[in-house]
Amino acid sequence: MDGVLGVRPSRRAGEWEIVEQRLVWMKPIAIQSESLVDRALIPLLQGKILDAKSTEAKTQLDQAVLGLERAGRIGEVPLGWLARARLRRQRHQYAKAEQDIAEAQQLAARCGMTLHLTDAHLERARLLASQGRKEQALVDVRIAERLVAETGYHRRDGELTELRRDVQ
């Protein structure tokens, strides 16, 4: 199931439909699973797919974060925090979004999870840019660029290019 979580589809070319199809396929498997992580991945995906205006998106992401925390697998917890931060940013709940990003960043830094740390810097840059704090956002973009260069995590190159354009 982890491979599906790495999907960062755009709203074009039916990419979200592919994620939804995978979710339909995964849901019965996850429900029968004894793994708390498997069970938490379903609301995480559902929350990511739902429109930010939907109250169900908040419920699903809160449930996912709680499930991932309970599962005790620290490698997955930042996924929940960053997905919820994105939703909170879209809803202009900036302080709460910052809390989720800070949690993800602290855990990722402490545990050497560089890819999650990169994603946290990208989400913080989006948060700051959405508040008009472009100079501060550029700091996080540069940190993310450095982390991408160090790790070879080039799946985020497109996001970096877009963010760099938005904050300059």
PDB file of C-alpha atoms in Angstrom:
ATOM      1  CA  MET A   1       0.000   0.000   0.000  1.00  0.00           C
ATOM      2  CA  ASP A   2       2.877   2.379   0.592  1.00  0.00           C
ATOM      3  CA  GLY A   3       3.388   2.879  -3.131  1.00  0.00           C
ATOM      4  CA  VAL A   4      -0.020   4.494  -3.473  1.00  0.00           C
ATOM      5  CA  LEU A   5       0.798   7.047  -0.790  1.00  0.00           C
ATOM      6  CA  GLY A   6       3.701   8.284  -2.842  1.00  0.00           C
ATOM      7  CA  VAL A   7       1.334   9.258  -5.627  1.00  0.00           C
ATOM      8  CA  ARG A   8       1.052  13.011  -5.933  1.00  0.00           C
ATOM      9  CA  PRO A   9      -1.434  13.277  -8.747  1.00  0.00           C
ATOM     10  CA  SER A  10      -2.400  16.524 -10.332  1.00  0.00           C
ATOM     11  CA  ARG A  11      -6.005  17.344 -11.060  1.00  0.00           C
ATOM     12  CA  ARG A  12      -5.472  16.550 -14.739  1.00  0.00           C
ATOM     13  CA  ALA A  13      -5.508  13.533 -16.998  1.00  0.00           C
ATOM     14  CA  GLY A  14      -7.521  11.302 -14.674  1.00  0.00           C
ATOM     15  CA  GLU A  15      -4.711  10.820 -12.161  1.00  0.00           C
ATOM     16  CA  TRP A  16      -7.048  11.230  -9.181  1.00  0.00           C
ATOM     17  CA  GLU A  17      -9.330   8.598 -10.675  1.00  0.00           C
ATOM     18  CA  ILE A  18      -6.417   6.146 -10.623  1.00  0.00           C
ATOM     19  CA  VAL A  19      -5.867   6.854  -6.920  1.00  0.00           C
ATOM     20  CA  GLU A  20      -9.581   6.403  -6.276  1.00  0.00           C
ATOM     21  CA  GLN A  21      -9.548   3.066  -8.106  1.00  0.00           C
ATOM     22  CA  ARG A  22      -6.597   1.913  -5.995  1.00  0.00           C
ATOM     23  CA  LEU A  23      -8.429   3.007  -2.879  1.00  0.00           C
ATOM     24  CA  VAL A  24     -11.490   0.942  -3.825  1.00  0.00           C
ATOM     25  CA  TRP A  25      -9.211  -2.054  -4.357  1.00  0.00           C
ATOM     26  CA  MET A  26      -7.257  -1.503  -1.109  1.00  0.00           C
ATOM     27  CA  LYS A  27     -10.108  -0.739   1.278  1.00  0.00           C
ATOM     28  CA  PRO A  28     -11.419  -4.308   1.823  1.00  0.00           C
ATOM     29  CA  ILE A  29      -7.870  -5.574   2.277  1.00  0.00           C
ATOM     30  CA  ALA A  30      -7.034  -2.886   4.822  1.00  0.00           C
ATOM     31  CA  ILE A  31     -10.261  -3.411   6.774  1.00  0.00           C
ATOM     32  CA  GLN A  32      -9.481  -7.108   7.189  1.00  0.00           C
ATOM     33  CA  SER A  33      -5.865  -6.407   8.058  1.00  0.00           C
ATOM     34  CA  GLU A  34      -4.690  -6.544  11.642  1.00  0.00           C
ATOM     35  CA  SER A  35      -2.144  -3.828  10.876  1.00  0.00           C
ATOM     36  CA  LEU A  36      -3.034  -0.459  12.380  1.00  0.00           C
ATOM     37  CA  VAL A  37      -0.959   1.203   9.665  1.00  0.00           C
ATOM     38  CA  ASP A  38      -2.958  -0.476   6.891  1.00  0.00           C
ATOM     39  CA  ARG A  39      -6.178   0.663   8.546  1.00  0.00           C
ATOM     40  CA  ALA A  40      -4.895   4.240   8.882  1.00  0.00           C
ATOM     41  CA  LEU A  41      -3.859   4.451   5.223  1.00  0.00           C
ATOM     42  CA  ILE A  42      -7.454   4.281   3.993  1.00  0.00           C
ATOM     43  CA  PRO A  43      -8.649   7.485   5.703  1.00  0.00           C
ATOM     44  CA  LEU A  44      -5.364   9.125   4.717  1.00  0.00           C
ATOM     45  CA  LEU A  45      -6.029   8.467   1.044  1.00  0.00           C
ATOM     46  CA  GLN A  46      -9.710   9.354   1.375  1.00  0.00           C
ATOM     47  CA  GLY A  47      -8.833  12.635   3.049  1.00  0.00           C
ATOM     48  CA  LYS A  48      -6.345  13.480   0.308  1.00  0.00           C
ATOM     49  CA  ILE A  49      -8.879  12.775  -2.440  1.00  0.00           C
ATOM     50  CA  LEU A  50     -11.779  14.714  -0.930  1.00  0.00           C
ATOM     51  CA  ASP A  51     -12.267  18.379  -1.664  1.00  0.00           C
ATOM     52  CA  ALA A  52     -10.778  20.709   0.938  1.00  0.00           C
ATOM     53  CA  LYS A  53     -14.210  22.237   1.556  1.00  0.00           C
ATOM     54  CA  SER A  54     -15.613  18.888   2.597  1.00  0.00           C
ATOM     55  CA  THR A  55     -16.062  18.291   6.316  1.00  0.00           C
ATOM     56  CA  GLU A  56     -15.401  14.634   5.568  1.00  0.00           C
ATOM     57  CA  ALA A  57     -11.827  15.479   4.461  1.00  0.00           C
ATOM     58  CA  LYS A  58     -11.024  16.839   7.929  1.00  0.00           C
ATOM     59  CA  THR A  59     -12.589  13.829   9.619  1.00  0.00           C
ATOM     60  CA  GLN A  60     -10.689  11.373   7.426  1.00  0.00           C
ATOM     61  CA  LEU A  61      -7.322  13.093   7.905  1.00  0.00           C
ATOM     62  CA  ASP A  62      -7.790  13.448  11.671  1.00  0.00           C
ATOM     63  CA  GLN A  63      -8.640   9.743  11.798  1.00  0.00           C
ATOM     64  CA  ALA A  64      -5.582   8.909   9.678  1.00  0.00           C
ATOM     65  CA  VAL A  65      -3.208  10.914  11.898  1.00  0.00           C
ATOM     66  CA  LEU A  66      -4.608   9.282  15.024  1.00  0.00           C
ATOM     67  CA  GLY A  67      -4.373   5.822  13.445  1.00  0.00           C
ATOM     68  CA  LEU A  68      -0.785   6.344  12.302  1.00  0.00           C
ATOM     69  CA  GLU A  69       0.224   7.658  15.726  1.00  0.00           C
ATOM     70  CA  ARG A  70      -1.431   4.685  17.445  1.00  0.00           C
ATOM     71  CA  ALA A  71       0.284   2.254  15.085  1.00  0.00           C
ATOM     72  CA  GLY A  72       3.601   3.500  16.418  1.00  0.00           C
ATOM     73  CA  ARG A  73       5.342   3.263  13.047  1.00  0.00           C
ATOM     74  CA  ILE A  74       7.094   6.603  13.012  1.00  0.00           C
ATOM     75  CA  GLY A  75       7.998   6.339   9.339  1.00  0.00           C
ATOM     76  CA  GLU A  76       4.382   6.847   8.290  1.00  0.00           C
ATOM     77  CA  VAL A  77       3.217   9.464  10.812  1.00  0.00           C
ATOM     78  CA  PRO A  78       4.629  12.454   8.875  1.00  0.00           C
ATOM     79  CA  LEU A  79       2.467  11.448   5.896  1.00  0.00           C
ATOM     80  CA  GLY A  80      -0.621  12.120   7.990  1.00  0.00           C
ATOM     81  CA  TRP A  81       0.631  15.354   9.494  1.00  0.00           C
ATOM     82  CA  LEU A  82       1.650  16.762   6.116  1.00  0.00           C
ATOM     83  CA  ALA A  83      -1.621  15.765   4.424  1.00  0.00           C
ATOM     84  CA  ARG A  84      -3.566  17.415   7.245  1.00  0.00           C
ATOM     85  CA  ALA A  85      -1.315  20.501   7.055  1.00  0.00           C
ATOM     86  CA  ARG A  86      -2.165  20.800   3.362  1.00  0.00           C
ATOM     87  CA  LEU A  87      -5.885  20.675   4.126  1.00  0.00           C
ATOM     88  CA  ARG A  88      -5.509  23.214   6.933  1.00  0.00           C
ATOM     89  CA  ARG A  89      -3.516  25.527   4.652  1.00  0.00           C
ATOM     90  CA  GLN A  90      -6.244  25.317   2.011  1.00  0.00           C
ATOM     91  CA  ARG A  91      -8.786  26.211   4.691  1.00  0.00           C
ATOM     92  CA  HIS A  92      -6.671  29.166   5.890  1.00  0.00           C
ATOM     93  CA  GLN A  93      -6.091  27.505   9.272  1.00  0.00           C
ATOM     94  CA  TYR A  94      -2.484  28.613   9.178  1.00  0.00           C
ATOM     95  CA  ALA A  95      -1.527  28.124  12.836  1.00  0.00           C
ATOM     96  CA  LYS A  96      -2.830  24.554  12.832  1.00  0.00           C
ATOM     97  CA  ALA A  97      -1.103  23.845   9.520  1.00  0.00           C
ATOM     98  CA  GLU A  98       2.160  25.129  10.984  1.00  0.00           C
ATOM     99  CA  GLN A  99       1.731  22.829  14.001  1.00  0.00           C
ATOM    100  CA  ASP A 100       1.382  19.778  11.761  1.00  0.00           C
ATOM    101  CA  ILE A 101       4.373  20.811   9.655  1.00  0.00           C
ATOM    102  CA  ALA A 102       6.468  21.407  12.780  1.00  0.00           C
ATOM    103  CA  GLU A 103       5.561  17.946  14.126  1.00  0.00           C
ATOM    104  CA  ALA A 104       6.520  16.316  10.831  1.00  0.00           C
ATOM    105  CA  GLN A 105       9.739  18.306  10.611  1.00  0.00           C
ATOM    106  CA  GLN A 106      10.836  17.542  14.154  1.00  0.00           C
ATOM    107  CA  LEU A 107      10.228  13.824  13.815  1.00  0.00           C
ATOM    108  CA  ALA A 108      11.820  13.653  10.364  1.00  0.00           C
ATOM    109  CA  ALA A 109      14.915  15.553  11.505  1.00  0.00           C
ATOM    110  CA  ARG A 110      15.271  13.534  14.711  1.00  0.00           C
ATOM    111  CA  CYS A 111      14.901  10.188  12.932  1.00  0.00           C
ATOM    112  CA  GLY A 112      16.867  10.941   9.765  1.00  0.00           C
ATOM    113  CA  MET A 113      13.830  10.799   7.477  1.00  0.00           C
ATOM    114  CA  THR A 114      15.210  13.159   4.849  1.00  0.00           C
ATOM    115  CA  LEU A 115      12.435  12.597   2.314  1.00  0.00           C
ATOM    116  CA  HIS A 116       9.759  13.535   4.852  1.00  0.00           C
ATOM    117  CA  LEU A 117      11.899  16.495   5.895  1.00  0.00           C
ATOM    118  CA  THR A 118      12.009  17.632   2.260  1.00  0.00           C
ATOM    119  CA  ASP A 119       8.231  17.333   1.999  1.00  0.00           C
ATOM    120  CA  ALA A 120       7.823  19.308   5.240  1.00  0.00           C
ATOM    121  CA  HIS A 121       9.924  22.158   3.846  1.00  0.00           C
ATOM    122  CA  LEU A 122       7.889  22.114   0.645  1.00  0.00           C
ATOM    123  CA  GLU A 123       4.616  22.285   2.579  1.00  0.00           C
ATOM    124  CA  ARG A 124       5.955  25.076   4.822  1.00  0.00           C
ATOM    125  CA  ALA A 125       6.983  27.020   1.700  1.00  0.00           C
ATOM    126  CA  ARG A 126       3.439  26.620   0.332  1.00  0.00           C
ATOM    127  CA  LEU A 127       1.998  27.730   3.674  1.00  0.00           C
ATOM    128  CA  LEU A 128       4.201  30.819   3.867  1.00  0.00           C
ATOM    129  CA  ALA A 129       3.568  31.697   0.213  1.00  0.00           C
ATOM    130  CA  SER A 130      -0.187  31.419   0.728  1.00  0.00           C
ATOM    131  CA  GLN A 131       0.163  34.023   3.464  1.00  0.00           C
ATOM    132  CA  GLY A 132       2.173  36.357   1.234  1.00  0.00           C
ATOM    133  CA  ARG A 133       5.398  35.670   3.157  1.00  0.00           C
ATOM    134  CA  LYS A 134       7.419  34.986   0.021  1.00  0.00           C
ATOM    135  CA  GLU A 135      10.896  35.747   1.410  1.00  0.00           C
ATOM    136  CA  GLN A 136      10.388  33.275   4.239  1.00  0.00           C
ATOM    137  CA  ALA A 137       8.931  30.742   1.806  1.00  0.00           C
ATOM    138  CA  LEU A 138      12.025  31.054  -0.372  1.00  0.00           C
ATOM    139  CA  VAL A 139      14.171  29.940   2.593  1.00  0.00           C
ATOM    140  CA  ASP A 140      12.211  26.668   2.796  1.00  0.00           C
ATOM    141  CA  VAL A 141      12.355  26.246  -0.990  1.00  0.00           C
ATOM    142  CA  ARG A 142      16.145  26.554  -0.882  1.00  0.00           C
ATOM    143  CA  ILE A 143      16.403  24.046   1.953  1.00  0.00           C
ATOM    144  CA  ALA A 144      14.194  21.623   0.020  1.00  0.00           C
ATOM    145  CA  GLU A 145      16.349  22.139  -3.090  1.00  0.00           C
ATOM    146  CA  ARG A 146      19.471  21.310  -1.104  1.00  0.00           C
ATOM    147  CA  LEU A 147      17.847  18.182   0.361  1.00  0.00           C
ATOM    148  CA  VAL A 148      16.710  17.059  -3.093  1.00  0.00           C
ATOM    149  CA  ALA A 149      20.230  17.544  -4.441  1.00  0.00           C
ATOM    150  CA  GLU A 150      21.753  15.632  -1.506  1.00  0.00           C
ATOM    151  CA  THR A 151      19.328  12.716  -1.662  1.00  0.00           C
ATOM    152  CA  GLY A 152      18.536  12.533  -5.363  1.00  0.00           C
ATOM    153  CA  TYR A 153      14.817  12.851  -4.470  1.00  0.00           C
ATOM    154  CA  HIS A 154      13.977  14.308  -7.880  1.00  0.00           C
ATOM    155  CA  ARG A 155      10.300  13.318  -7.729  1.00  0.00           C
ATOM    156  CA  ARG A 156       9.821  16.771  -6.196  1.00  0.00           C
ATOM    157  CA  ASP A 157      11.595  18.731  -8.949  1.00  0.00           C
ATOM    158  CA  GLY A 158       8.305  19.855 -10.498  1.00  0.00           C
ATOM    159  CA  GLU A 159       7.004  21.099  -7.163  1.00  0.00           C
ATOM    160  CA  LEU A 160      10.263  22.931  -6.514  1.00  0.00           C
ATOM    161  CA  THR A 161      10.102  24.650  -9.900  1.00  0.00           C
ATOM    162  CA  GLU A 162       6.504  25.710  -9.306  1.00  0.00           C
ATOM    163  CA  LEU A 163       7.210  26.957  -5.778  1.00  0.00           C
ATOM    164  CA  ARG A 164      10.340  28.825  -6.846  1.00  0.00           C
ATOM    165  CA  ARG A 165       8.303  30.583  -9.532  1.00  0.00           C
ATOM    166  CA  ASP A 166       5.542  31.439  -7.038  1.00  0.00           C
ATOM    167  CA  VAL A 167       7.833  32.969  -4.413  1.00  0.00           C
ATOM    168  CA  GLN A 168      10.193  34.976  -6.621  1.00  0.00           C
TER     169      GLN A 168
END
